[in-house]
mmCIF file of C-alpha atoms and ligand atoms in Angstrom:
data_model
loop_
_atom_site.group_PDB
_atom_site.id
_atom_site.type_symbol
_atom_site.label_atom_id
_atom_site.label_comp_id
_atom_site.label_asym_id
_atom_site.label_seq_id
_atom_site.Cartn_x
_atom_site.Cartn_y
_atom_site.Cartn_z
ATOM 1 C CA MET A 1 20.218 54.980 -42.359
ATOM 2 C CA ASN A 2 19.879 58.303 -41.797
ATOM 3 C CA VAL A 3 19.778 58.187 -37.826
ATOM 4 C CA ASP A 4 18.209 61.764 -36.281
ATOM 5 C CA PRO A 5 20.840 62.249 -33.419
ATOM 6 C CA PHE A 6 18.889 61.729 -30.269
ATOM 7 C CA ILE A 7 18.380 58.548 -30.770
ATOM 8 C CA ALA A 8 22.370 58.306 -32.027
ATOM 9 C CA GLY A 9 24.263 60.528 -28.889
ATOM 10 C CA LEU A 10 21.639 58.850 -26.135
ATOM 11 C CA PRO A 11 23.432 55.996 -23.888
ATOM 12 C CA LYS A 12 21.793 51.972 -24.341
ATOM 13 C CA ALA A 13 21.592 49.192 -22.572
ATOM 14 C CA GLU A 14 21.365 46.004 -25.053
ATOM 15 C CA LEU A 15 20.069 43.401 -23.344
ATOM 16 C CA HIS A 16 18.534 41.050 -26.261
ATOM 17 C CA ILE A 17 21.495 40.394 -29.366
ATOM 18 C CA HIS A 18 22.828 37.117 -30.531
ATOM 19 C CA ILE A 19 26.931 37.458 -31.010
ATOM 20 C CA GLU A 20 26.451 34.513 -33.350
ATOM 21 C CA GLY A 21 23.865 37.409 -35.468
ATOM 22 C CA SER A 22 26.281 39.830 -35.076
ATOM 23 C CA LEU A 23 28.518 37.559 -38.296
ATOM 24 C CA GLU A 24 28.381 40.577 -40.717
ATOM 25 C CA PRO A 25 28.872 38.633 -44.571
ATOM 26 C CA GLU A 26 32.403 40.513 -44.447
ATOM 27 C CA LEU A 27 33.982 38.407 -41.500
ATOM 28 C CA THR A 28 31.394 35.045 -42.311
ATOM 29 C CA MET A 29 33.443 35.241 -46.456
ATOM 30 C CA ALA A 30 37.124 36.884 -44.262
ATOM 31 C CA LEU A 31 36.958 33.735 -42.137
ATOM 32 C CA ALA A 32 35.678 31.413 -43.802
ATOM 33 C CA GLU A 33 38.895 31.930 -46.257
ATOM 34 C CA ARG A 34 41.712 32.172 -43.341
ATOM 35 C CA ASN A 35 39.477 28.827 -42.039
ATOM 36 C CA LYS A 36 39.292 26.929 -45.219
ATOM 37 C CA VAL A 37 35.544 26.821 -44.395
ATOM 38 C CA ALA A 38 33.587 25.596 -47.580
ATOM 39 C CA LEU A 39 30.348 27.765 -48.741
ATOM 40 C CA ARG A 40 27.089 27.280 -50.911
ATOM 41 C CA PHE A 41 28.147 31.747 -51.786
ATOM 42 C CA GLY A 42 30.036 32.967 -53.625
ATOM 43 C CA SER A 43 30.139 36.517 -52.847
ATOM 44 C CA ILE A 44 30.193 38.433 -50.170
ATOM 45 C CA ASP A 45 27.140 40.384 -52.173
ATOM 46 C CA ALA A 46 25.576 36.513 -52.833
ATOM 47 C CA LEU A 47 25.304 36.171 -48.885
ATOM 48 C CA ARG A 48 23.354 39.022 -48.043
ATOM 49 C CA ALA A 49 21.534 38.266 -50.609
ATOM 50 C CA ALA A 50 20.080 35.152 -48.859
ATOM 51 C CA TYR A 51 18.968 37.338 -45.867
ATOM 52 C CA ARG A 52 15.659 37.138 -46.665
ATOM 53 C CA PHE A 53 13.383 34.987 -44.736
ATOM 54 C CA SER A 54 9.819 33.484 -44.123
ATOM 55 C CA ASP A 55 9.927 32.752 -40.600
ATOM 56 C CA LEU A 56 11.744 32.062 -37.159
ATOM 57 C CA GLN A 57 13.737 28.394 -39.037
ATOM 58 C CA ASP A 58 14.083 29.611 -42.389
ATOM 59 C CA PHE A 59 16.483 32.362 -41.045
ATOM 60 C CA LEU A 60 17.746 30.626 -38.269
ATOM 61 C CA ASP A 61 18.641 28.002 -41.400
ATOM 62 C CA LEU A 62 20.999 30.833 -42.466
ATOM 63 C CA TYR A 63 22.296 31.854 -38.764
ATOM 64 C CA TYR A 64 23.768 28.157 -37.806
ATOM 65 C CA GLU A 65 25.404 27.270 -41.847
ATOM 66 C CA GLY A 66 26.642 31.056 -41.487
ATOM 67 C CA MET A 67 27.935 29.878 -38.208
ATOM 68 C CA ARG A 68 30.081 26.818 -39.226
ATOM 69 C CA VAL A 69 32.624 30.064 -39.426
ATOM 70 C CA LEU A 70 33.665 29.604 -36.398
ATOM 71 C CA LEU A 71 36.338 27.795 -36.005
ATOM 72 C CA HIS A 72 39.092 28.889 -33.547
ATOM 73 C CA GLU A 73 39.003 30.866 -30.198
ATOM 74 C CA GLN A 74 40.708 34.694 -32.334
ATOM 75 C CA ASP A 75 37.561 33.884 -34.819
ATOM 76 C CA PHE A 76 34.833 34.302 -31.457
ATOM 77 C CA TYR A 77 36.769 37.273 -30.547
ATOM 78 C CA ASP A 78 37.233 38.627 -33.862
ATOM 79 C CA LEU A 79 32.987 38.534 -34.275
ATOM 80 C CA ALA A 80 32.093 40.059 -30.817
ATOM 81 C CA MET A 81 35.173 42.227 -31.325
ATOM 82 C CA ALA A 82 32.967 43.789 -33.971
ATOM 83 C CA TYR A 83 29.719 44.199 -32.683
ATOM 84 C CA PHE A 84 31.610 45.817 -28.911
ATOM 85 C CA ARG A 85 33.098 47.985 -31.116
ATOM 86 C CA LYS A 86 29.737 48.617 -33.570
ATOM 87 C CA ALA A 87 27.713 48.872 -30.553
ATOM 88 C CA ALA A 88 30.288 51.846 -28.830
ATOM 89 C CA ALA A 89 30.253 53.511 -31.997
ATOM 90 C CA GLN A 90 26.370 53.232 -31.603
ATOM 91 C CA ASN A 91 25.915 54.917 -28.182
ATOM 92 C CA VAL A 92 25.756 51.089 -26.066
ATOM 93 C CA ARG A 93 26.803 51.177 -22.980
ATOM 94 C CA HIS A 94 26.308 48.016 -21.637
ATOM 95 C CA ALA A 95 25.428 45.050 -23.554
ATOM 96 C CA GLU A 96 24.056 40.984 -21.676
ATOM 97 C CA ILE A 97 25.056 39.122 -24.728
ATOM 98 C CA PHE A 98 23.991 35.743 -25.944
ATOM 99 C CA PHE A 99 25.556 32.975 -27.193
ATOM 100 C CA ASP A 100 24.727 29.277 -28.801
ATOM 101 C CA PRO A 101 27.265 27.384 -27.010
ATOM 102 C CA GLN A 102 25.533 23.930 -28.752
ATOM 103 C CA GLY A 103 25.465 25.496 -32.549
ATOM 104 C CA HIS A 104 30.190 25.341 -32.069
ATOM 105 C CA THR A 105 30.001 22.107 -29.556
ATOM 106 C CA GLY A 106 27.816 20.363 -31.662
ATOM 107 C CA ARG A 107 30.653 20.959 -35.184
ATOM 108 C CA GLY A 108 33.083 20.418 -32.124
ATOM 109 C CA VAL A 109 33.939 23.381 -31.545
ATOM 110 C CA PRO A 110 35.124 23.053 -27.527
ATOM 111 C CA PHE A 111 32.758 25.195 -25.110
ATOM 112 C CA LYS A 112 36.482 26.650 -23.932
ATOM 113 C CA THR A 113 36.826 28.069 -27.233
ATOM 114 C CA VAL A 114 33.800 29.525 -26.880
ATOM 115 C CA ILE A 115 33.944 31.180 -23.762
ATOM 116 C CA GLU A 116 37.903 32.205 -24.029
ATOM 117 C CA GLY A 117 37.480 33.401 -27.669
ATOM 118 C CA LEU A 118 34.420 36.564 -26.395
ATOM 119 C CA THR A 119 35.798 36.570 -22.703
ATOM 120 C CA ARG A 120 39.100 37.931 -23.970
ATOM 121 C CA ALA A 121 36.715 40.593 -26.269
ATOM 122 C CA ARG A 122 34.214 41.704 -23.149
ATOM 123 C CA VAL A 123 38.031 42.509 -21.257
ATOM 124 C CA ASP A 124 39.008 43.975 -23.749
ATOM 125 C CA ALA A 125 36.162 45.619 -25.103
ATOM 126 C CA GLU A 126 35.138 46.917 -21.511
ATOM 127 C CA ARG A 127 39.123 49.083 -21.985
ATOM 128 C CA ARG A 128 38.990 50.177 -25.507
ATOM 129 C CA PHE A 129 35.139 51.318 -25.005
ATOM 130 C CA GLY A 130 34.796 51.581 -21.492
ATOM 131 C CA ILE A 131 31.304 49.424 -22.797
ATOM 132 C CA THR A 132 30.177 47.162 -19.519
ATOM 133 C CA SER A 133 28.592 43.512 -20.981
ATOM 134 C CA ALA A 134 27.858 39.599 -18.968
ATOM 135 C CA LEU A 135 27.380 36.826 -21.297
ATOM 136 C CA ILE A 136 24.222 34.446 -21.060
ATOM 137 C CA LEU A 137 24.609 30.850 -22.131
ATOM 138 C CA CYS A 138 21.152 30.453 -23.444
ATOM 139 C CA PHE A 139 20.413 26.384 -24.723
ATOM 140 C CA LEU A 140 19.266 25.993 -27.867
ATOM 141 C CA ARG A 141 15.171 24.444 -27.558
ATOM 142 C CA HIS A 142 15.400 22.217 -30.551
ATOM 143 C CA LEU A 143 17.334 19.687 -29.239
ATOM 144 C CA ASP A 144 16.417 17.985 -25.615
ATOM 145 C CA GLU A 145 16.893 18.423 -22.321
ATOM 146 C CA ALA A 146 19.354 16.142 -21.981
ATOM 147 C CA ASP A 147 21.840 17.565 -24.042
ATOM 148 C CA ALA A 148 20.735 21.082 -22.073
ATOM 149 C CA GLU A 149 22.063 19.578 -18.940
ATOM 150 C CA ARG A 150 25.766 18.317 -20.629
ATOM 151 C CA THR A 151 26.699 22.475 -22.104
ATOM 152 C CA LEU A 152 25.365 22.934 -17.982
ATOM 153 C CA ASP A 153 27.632 20.799 -17.405
ATOM 154 C CA GLU A 154 30.057 21.592 -19.440
ATOM 155 C CA ALA A 155 30.111 25.716 -19.213
ATOM 156 C CA LEU A 156 30.331 24.775 -14.868
ATOM 157 C CA PRO A 157 34.600 25.310 -14.875
ATOM 158 C CA TRP A 158 33.440 28.600 -16.668
ATOM 159 C CA ARG A 159 30.587 29.068 -13.772
ATOM 160 C CA ASP A 160 31.945 32.590 -13.821
ATOM 161 C CA ARG A 161 32.388 33.862 -17.210
ATOM 162 C CA PHE A 162 28.715 33.816 -17.883
ATOM 163 C CA ILE A 163 26.137 35.399 -15.668
ATOM 164 C CA GLY A 164 22.872 33.512 -16.961
ATOM 165 C CA VAL A 165 20.967 31.175 -19.046
ATOM 166 C CA GLY A 166 18.966 31.604 -21.571
ATOM 167 C CA LEU A 167 16.591 29.808 -24.255
ATOM 168 C CA ASP A 168 15.969 30.471 -27.896
ATOM 169 C CA SER A 169 15.752 28.440 -31.184
ATOM 170 C CA SER A 170 13.147 27.394 -32.877
ATOM 171 C CA GLU A 171 10.123 28.399 -30.715
ATOM 172 C CA LYS A 172 6.717 26.282 -32.441
ATOM 173 C CA GLY A 173 6.112 23.302 -30.885
ATOM 174 C CA ARG A 174 9.240 23.469 -28.106
ATOM 175 C CA PRO A 175 7.003 25.150 -24.442
ATOM 176 C CA PRO A 176 9.265 26.063 -22.184
ATOM 177 C CA ARG A 177 7.946 22.730 -19.650
ATOM 178 C CA LEU A 178 10.536 20.388 -21.719
ATOM 179 C CA PHE A 179 13.617 22.707 -19.889
ATOM 180 C CA GLU A 180 11.825 23.051 -16.517
ATOM 181 C CA ARG A 181 14.686 20.925 -14.469
ATOM 182 C CA VAL A 182 17.732 22.807 -15.904
ATOM 183 C CA PHE A 183 16.720 25.932 -15.591
ATOM 184 C CA ALA A 184 16.135 25.601 -11.934
ATOM 185 C CA ARG A 185 19.099 23.756 -12.218
ATOM 186 C CA ALA A 186 20.728 26.531 -13.220
ATOM 187 C CA ARG A 187 18.953 29.059 -11.210
ATOM 188 C CA GLY A 188 19.758 27.156 -8.301
ATOM 189 C CA LEU A 189 23.886 27.723 -9.226
ATOM 190 C CA GLY A 190 22.433 31.434 -9.072
ATOM 191 C CA LEU A 191 22.411 32.662 -12.763
ATOM 192 C CA ARG A 192 20.572 34.574 -13.497
ATOM 193 C CA ALA A 193 16.973 33.707 -16.612
ATOM 194 C CA VAL A 194 15.502 34.908 -18.788
ATOM 195 C CA ALA A 195 14.037 33.112 -22.090
ATOM 196 C CA HIS A 196 12.407 33.473 -26.129
ATOM 197 C CA ALA A 197 8.904 33.173 -26.043
ATOM 198 C CA GLY A 198 6.326 34.379 -27.136
ATOM 199 C CA GLU A 199 7.806 35.141 -30.529
ATOM 200 C CA GLU A 200 6.307 32.831 -32.943
ATOM 201 C CA GLY A 201 4.902 30.382 -30.159
ATOM 202 C CA PRO A 202 1.178 31.375 -28.014
ATOM 203 C CA ALA A 203 1.565 33.311 -25.297
ATOM 204 C CA GLY A 204 1.125 30.358 -22.642
ATOM 205 C CA TYR A 205 4.993 30.007 -23.721
ATOM 206 C CA VAL A 206 4.782 33.118 -21.370
ATOM 207 C CA ARG A 207 3.510 31.997 -18.906
ATOM 208 C CA GLU A 208 5.478 28.892 -18.637
ATOM 209 C CA ALA A 209 8.589 30.701 -19.155
ATOM 210 C CA LEU A 210 7.362 33.119 -15.941
ATOM 211 C CA ASP A 211 5.417 30.336 -13.681
ATOM 212 C CA LEU A 212 8.184 26.917 -14.549
ATOM 213 C CA LEU A 213 11.764 28.229 -15.744
ATOM 214 C CA LYS A 214 11.080 31.707 -13.131
ATOM 215 C CA VAL A 215 12.861 34.081 -15.641
ATOM 216 C CA GLU A 216 13.175 37.709 -14.715
ATOM 217 C CA ARG A 217 12.742 38.443 -19.086
ATOM 218 C CA ILE A 218 11.145 37.854 -21.584
ATOM 219 C CA ASP A 219 12.881 38.397 -24.426
ATOM 220 C CA HIS A 220 10.121 38.811 -27.165
ATOM 221 C CA GLY A 221 6.799 38.221 -25.612
ATOM 222 C CA ASN A 222 4.828 40.600 -28.821
ATOM 223 C CA ARG A 223 2.248 37.524 -28.532
ATOM 224 C CA ALA A 224 2.112 37.873 -24.535
ATOM 225 C CA LEU A 225 -0.800 41.151 -26.134
ATOM 226 C CA ASP A 226 -3.216 38.775 -26.764
ATOM 227 C CA ASP A 227 -4.097 37.001 -23.382
ATOM 228 C CA ALA A 228 -5.211 40.377 -21.415
ATOM 229 C CA GLU A 229 -4.706 38.860 -18.255
ATOM 230 C CA LEU A 230 -1.306 37.534 -18.737
ATOM 231 C CA THR A 231 -0.606 41.398 -20.084
ATOM 232 C CA ALA A 232 -2.058 42.975 -16.863
ATOM 233 C CA ARG A 233 0.181 40.166 -14.837
ATOM 234 C CA LEU A 234 3.580 40.943 -17.026
ATOM 235 C CA ALA A 235 2.491 44.930 -16.385
ATOM 236 C CA ARG A 236 1.760 44.271 -12.923
ATOM 237 C CA GLU A 237 4.846 42.619 -12.257
ATOM 238 C CA ARG A 238 7.237 44.730 -13.940
ATOM 239 C CA MET A 239 8.737 42.173 -16.242
ATOM 240 C CA PRO A 240 10.624 43.541 -18.473
ATOM 241 C CA LEU A 241 10.219 42.295 -22.291
ATOM 242 C CA THR A 242 13.316 42.679 -24.813
ATOM 243 C CA VAL A 243 11.314 43.926 -28.194
ATOM 244 C CA CYS A 244 12.768 43.285 -31.535
ATOM 245 C CA PRO A 245 11.234 45.610 -33.771
ATOM 246 C CA LEU A 246 14.073 45.360 -36.972
ATOM 247 C CA SER A 247 13.585 40.551 -36.181
ATOM 248 C CA ASN A 248 10.327 41.050 -35.992
ATOM 249 C CA LEU A 249 9.921 42.552 -39.507
ATOM 250 C CA ARG A 250 12.328 40.330 -40.920
ATOM 251 C CA LEU A 251 10.740 37.298 -39.467
ATOM 252 C CA CYS A 252 7.520 38.651 -40.448
ATOM 253 C CA VAL A 253 6.416 38.326 -36.993
ATOM 254 C CA VAL A 254 5.157 41.830 -36.963
ATOM 255 C CA PRO A 255 3.512 42.497 -41.538
ATOM 256 C CA ASP A 256 4.715 46.810 -41.580
ATOM 257 C CA LEU A 257 6.572 48.793 -38.821
ATOM 258 C CA LYS A 258 3.451 50.422 -37.777
ATOM 259 C CA ASP A 259 1.537 47.497 -36.598
ATOM 260 C CA HIS A 260 4.279 46.696 -34.132
ATOM 261 C CA PRO A 261 2.661 45.589 -30.266
ATOM 262 C CA LEU A 262 5.572 48.761 -29.439
ATOM 263 C CA ARG A 263 3.127 51.035 -28.788
ATOM 264 C CA ARG A 264 -0.266 49.372 -27.126
ATOM 265 C CA MET A 265 3.180 47.190 -24.512
ATOM 266 C CA LEU A 266 3.455 50.743 -23.165
ATOM 267 C CA ASP A 267 0.149 51.957 -23.187
ATOM 268 C CA ARG A 268 -0.608 49.274 -21.504
ATOM 269 C CA GLY A 269 2.143 49.964 -18.514
ATOM 270 C CA LEU A 270 4.706 46.816 -19.730
ATOM 271 C CA THR A 271 8.421 47.516 -19.386
ATOM 272 C CA ALA A 272 9.870 46.932 -23.296
ATOM 273 C CA THR A 273 13.003 47.902 -24.083
ATOM 274 C CA ILE A 274 14.535 47.112 -27.562
ATOM 275 C CA ASN A 275 17.503 45.928 -28.119
ATOM 276 C CA SER A 276 18.733 44.089 -31.479
ATOM 277 C CA ASP A 277 18.375 40.204 -31.886
ATOM 278 C CA ASP A 278 21.100 39.571 -34.962
ATOM 279 C CA PRO A 279 21.868 42.476 -35.463
ATOM 280 C CA ALA A 280 23.998 41.867 -39.147
ATOM 281 C CA TYR A 281 21.293 39.612 -40.104
ATOM 282 C CA PHE A 282 17.715 41.989 -39.602
ATOM 283 C CA GLY A 283 19.091 45.074 -41.076
ATOM 284 C CA GLY A 284 20.567 47.068 -37.640
ATOM 285 C CA TYR A 285 21.485 47.080 -34.580
ATOM 286 C CA MET A 286 20.788 49.321 -31.776
ATOM 287 C CA ASN A 287 19.632 52.521 -33.331
ATOM 288 C CA GLU A 288 17.452 51.932 -36.186
ATOM 289 C CA ASN A 289 15.840 49.228 -33.847
ATOM 290 C CA PHE A 290 15.323 52.439 -32.021
ATOM 291 C CA ALA A 291 14.830 54.857 -34.984
ATOM 292 C CA ALA A 292 12.941 51.741 -36.951
ATOM 293 C CA LEU A 293 9.212 52.884 -34.646
ATOM 294 C CA SER A 294 8.909 56.514 -35.077
ATOM 295 C CA LEU A 295 9.243 57.036 -31.529
ATOM 296 C CA SER A 296 9.101 60.280 -29.140
ATOM 297 C CA ARG A 297 11.155 61.680 -27.590
ATOM 298 C CA GLU A 298 9.382 61.285 -24.527
ATOM 299 C CA GLU A 299 9.084 56.913 -25.058
ATOM 300 C CA THR A 300 11.954 56.408 -26.713
ATOM 301 C CA MET A 301 13.911 57.488 -23.090
ATOM 302 C CA THR A 302 11.341 55.694 -21.495
ATOM 303 C CA LEU A 303 11.893 53.272 -23.325
ATOM 304 C CA ALA A 304 16.074 53.673 -23.379
ATOM 305 C CA ARG A 305 15.791 53.714 -18.967
ATOM 306 C CA ASN A 306 13.597 50.408 -19.211
ATOM 307 C CA GLY A 307 16.903 49.303 -21.051
ATOM 308 C CA PHE A 308 19.468 49.908 -18.196
ATOM 309 C CA ARG A 309 17.074 49.177 -15.142
ATOM 310 C CA ALA A 310 15.866 45.504 -17.021
ATOM 311 C CA ALA A 311 20.363 44.847 -16.757
ATOM 312 C CA PHE A 312 21.507 41.974 -14.596
ATOM 313 C CA CYS A 313 24.520 44.685 -13.052
ATOM 314 C CA ASP A 314 25.254 45.552 -9.562
ATOM 315 C CA GLU A 315 22.928 48.887 -8.831
ATOM 316 C CA ALA A 316 25.237 51.057 -7.924
ATOM 317 C CA THR A 317 26.686 50.455 -12.327
ATOM 318 C CA LYS A 318 22.542 50.811 -13.000
ATOM 319 C CA GLN A 319 22.615 53.758 -11.259
ATOM 320 C CA ARG A 320 25.574 55.414 -12.507
ATOM 321 C CA HIS A 321 23.690 54.979 -16.170
ATOM 322 C CA LEU A 322 20.842 55.748 -15.695
ATOM 323 C CA GLU A 323 21.916 59.744 -14.197
ATOM 324 C CA ALA A 324 23.545 59.348 -17.459
ATOM 325 C CA LEU A 325 20.326 58.862 -19.344
ATOM 326 C CA ASP A 326 18.763 61.231 -17.339
ATOM 327 C CA ASP A 327 21.264 63.905 -17.564
ATOM 328 C CA TYR A 328 21.399 63.287 -21.664
ATOM 329 C CA GLY A 329 17.264 64.227 -21.564
ATOM 330 C CA LEU A 330 17.843 67.335 -19.782
ATOM 331 C CA SER A 331 20.507 68.050 -22.413
ATOM 332 C CA GLY A 332 19.403 66.631 -25.549
ATOM 333 C CA ALA A 333 21.304 66.084 -28.730
HETATM 334 N N1 LIG B 401 14.342 33.873 -31.900
HETATM 335 C C1 LIG B 401 15.083 32.589 -31.751
HETATM 336 N N2 LIG B 401 16.077 31.860 -31.403
HETATM 337 C C2 LIG B 401 16.914 32.487 -31.932
HETATM 338 C C3 LIG B 401 16.479 33.960 -33.021
HETATM 339 C C4 LIG B 401 15.742 34.238 -33.024
HETATM 340 O O1 LIG B 401 15.167 35.652 -33.387
HETATM 341 N N3 LIG B 401 18.177 34.848 -33.006
HETATM 342 C C5 LIG B 401 18.914 33.703 -32.833
HETATM 343 N N4 LIG B 401 18.132 32.593 -32.288
HETATM 344 ZN ZN1 LIG B 402 16.398 36.613 -30.236
#
């Protein structure tokens, strides 16, 4: 895809990316061979051809199937390094990255293997590309809270390797209130809190994420717009929403990008940000997501600024990124 040079050169923060969702078909096939994992797809093209989804669950089924090729520390390193290489080439300067430990520990891969591979890639990527990053541990909401509690216990020896917790996977029928206690414990440990809400679930789930999980960002949040009072509250509280345009299209959350709610979000004063979600599966990384919505330069700058403002990095780092962004906006492309 030919991307507007202004978008390509724009310094960006990515706040909603599932590292397992950056597993490209080429790497899936290479890891399947390296690890002797049998796949039901005979070729890269056959795998890519399966990337047509009717809804979130339809995607998640393939997402969990794909991650079966990830077995060793080096696999997690290679996965994350491939993401960082792409992100850096698109001028992503800071990334806060979700990972799904239960998708791995449930298959017998130790938490240590996952976190050490991802951490080694983060450190190398900062040295090689100057990209700063952090990890956010997501609980799978299709599993119960006891499983999330055990996952948090397992993660505690590596408490300094991740900055927060999130909530992802199948949303319908799995409201945030089911995870109130584990989120309270995580916050008590000084972890930041975010949650997917209002992707397929109703506006009420967004309210629960705020009131019960006490999140600092909402991932997606599209359905919040169904509720005028909630929308006004999100604006008043300057609650960031990590919006993912191509994901919304591919998972049929929106019928067409021309009807995407992002512009309505900005019009209603919401702190929206642009993100890629699962870029290997949804047809694009950050640049393609920015390019998907025919935004004005002013809107593009606002969204990029929101990304850095909503990041969990320290204030000095944030200011440095924001100044670089403002300089870019003044010089243009
Ligand atoms: N929604 C919920 N869970 C997910 C997603 C998503 O878009 N991607 C990976 N896990
Ligand atoms: Zn997501």
